[in-house]
Amino acid sequence: MAKDPGRVLIFDTTLRDGEQSPGASLNLDEKLAIAQQLARLQVDVIEAGFPFASSGDFEAVQRIAAQVGTADGPVICGLARAAAGDIKACAEAVAPAARHRIHTFIATSDIHLEHKLRKSRADVLAITGEMVAYARSLVDDVEFSCEDAGRSDPDFMHQVIEVAIQAGASTINIPDTVGYATPAEFGALIAGINAHVPSIDRAVISVHGHNDLGLAVANFLEAVKNGARQLECTINGIGERAGNASLEELVMALHVRRSYFNPFFGRPAESREPLTGVRTEEITKTSRLVSNLTGMLVQPNKAIVGANAFAHESGIHQDGVLKNRLTYEIVDARTVGLADNRISLGKLSGRSAFRARLQELGYALEGEDLNDAFLRFKELADRKREISDRDLEAIVSEQVQQQGDARFQLRSVQVSCGTGMRPTATVTLDIDNGEERSEAAIGTGPVDAVCQALNRLAQVPNELVEFSVKSVTEGIDAMGEVTIRLRSDGVLYSGHAADTDIVVAAAQAFVNALNRLVAGGGRLPLHPQKAPLPLAETQTV
Ligand code: KIV
Ligand code: ZN
């Protein structure tokens, strides 16, 4: 049996694999806000990024390590290909965290060896030993992944894993990179590793998997039954292609079906001790923050965090639930923090009450950020009688998205539209912190007119590929949240904003997306899995 922490460790890769989703790229403040929320959720490990990709990625991982990687906080991890340059950058970026980890990987399937790495099995064995040892010379905690494990020859993979453990890896990760495995196969793969890798009792077995066939969560649960004790997952299941195994589904499956899983941990079925360290009450809030900041909307019927996950539409169900919730409910909405939407503040609430409530919600805003958010709150309170926690969350997540040094700042929006009129918009932008310019445009509707006017001002070629509006809370005075996705040179950029006036929210969301576009410079970031392994660097520098 592999080294067993006695429960499942949750390794969150929202900021690394999740951020590899098209259009989901995040700025530094957004990454920090998500990392802070992941710490409140009490995940065990945060994979904060791929530091070698760019100076921006390096800085983000380093800031997260410094600010979130406290002694009682999560382990902060960075990803590195099995190449000395990647590993060195990763070690420097994660160093400020009290507990830090390098996660290095190389592919082990023949298809990857032949077509991607162009290396022999002997090469891969040698690189694994040398690069894991190099990583281990820089940090105490090294995780090693056999990329495309799901399609690798198990005998060869067992040899690679043994070499990695001998070189100092204490976590061995088994990724189903292309989401090909079925639950029984994936469980057998983990059982085979436990049975055939001589030193496996010196490492925690971890799993990582993609959802191409919708099987990632099922595969992980089967892996847990066979001894996997770390699960690599993302909030809302975001990630490459069809995404990663979703954190909230895994955590809640292990929570709700504890009595089924307990015996696999050597516990009595009726044990009430949690199987993960996650604070489930933080799940809904984390899901909303990640969706707002990445622009990746959650489908309404998504398990645990979808808008309909706890809604009882049919009359028969409602009747049953009113008599006894257990007739149709297996999860109490409060367990995931859903029912918690206090009416917290109103028009007369002052700055300190506002700050205190934000702090209770886990947001520590100070200085200019606090002043700006307070102004937004006052404006909202003039239009909306009662401000709920969800409204406050919307204000804060918008605050994080609006960067003071961004190229475009929205100053004003005016539209005229209605029956028998051609929708017309006039917008004013502050460009590069100084020059205020206005433009007017006619569109097919008010939002189209606003976007056209903004495009005339910004002069950045783009195509609008997604526009969605949803209300933050119930009621006619609710704020509307707008998410916009733009495409430029084949790269997607998203923007999000909330306001009681959805045309204003649309304008702000469009400006946020434009700012990301100009900051990204139309370049796709270096992809850790698709970029070729630097040849000279697979030897230690
Ligand atoms: O999917 C995958 O194989 C990965 C590895 C880098 C762990 O993301
Ligand atoms: Zn992955």
XYZ file of N, CA and C and ligand atoms in Angstrom, residues 16-17 79 103 105 145 147-148 173 175-177 208 210 232 529, ligand 1:
56
model
N -3.419 26.480 -12.890
C -2.466 25.986 -13.889
C -3.220 25.280 -15.021
N -3.732 24.078 -14.784
C -4.443 23.382 -15.863
C -5.741 24.125 -16.197
N 4.526 24.045 -11.804
C 4.764 22.977 -12.782
C 6.069 23.249 -13.536
N 6.557 20.329 -9.242
C 5.862 19.239 -9.936
C 6.481 19.131 -11.332
N 7.354 16.767 -14.899
C 6.703 15.669 -15.640
C 7.406 15.389 -16.958
N 5.161 13.376 -12.544
C 4.024 12.858 -13.328
C 4.487 12.137 -14.573
N 3.249 11.784 -17.878
C 2.197 12.327 -18.747
C 1.657 11.232 -19.675
N 0.373 11.255 -19.928
C -0.315 10.266 -20.765
C -0.214 8.854 -20.172
N 2.326 11.105 -9.672
C 1.022 11.460 -10.246
C 0.775 10.687 -11.534
N -1.501 10.775 -14.657
C -2.504 11.529 -15.409
C -3.140 10.730 -16.549
N -4.448 10.849 -16.649
C -5.152 10.377 -17.847
C -5.283 11.634 -18.715
N -4.180 11.945 -19.386
C -4.026 13.234 -20.070
C -5.089 13.480 -21.134
N -4.640 12.514 -11.904
C -4.947 13.743 -12.647
C -5.701 13.255 -13.880
N -8.548 14.135 -17.394
C -9.386 15.036 -18.188
C -10.709 14.370 -18.512
N -5.991 15.490 -8.225
C -5.703 16.782 -8.864
C -6.958 17.221 -9.616
N 2.683 21.479 -21.991
C 2.645 20.129 -22.558
C 2.921 20.126 -24.065
O -2.925 16.338 -18.264
C -1.734 16.178 -17.919
O -1.086 15.162 -18.209
C -1.105 17.267 -17.185
C 0.252 16.986 -16.623
C 1.200 18.090 -16.872
C 0.127 16.637 -15.166
O -1.674 18.309 -17.005
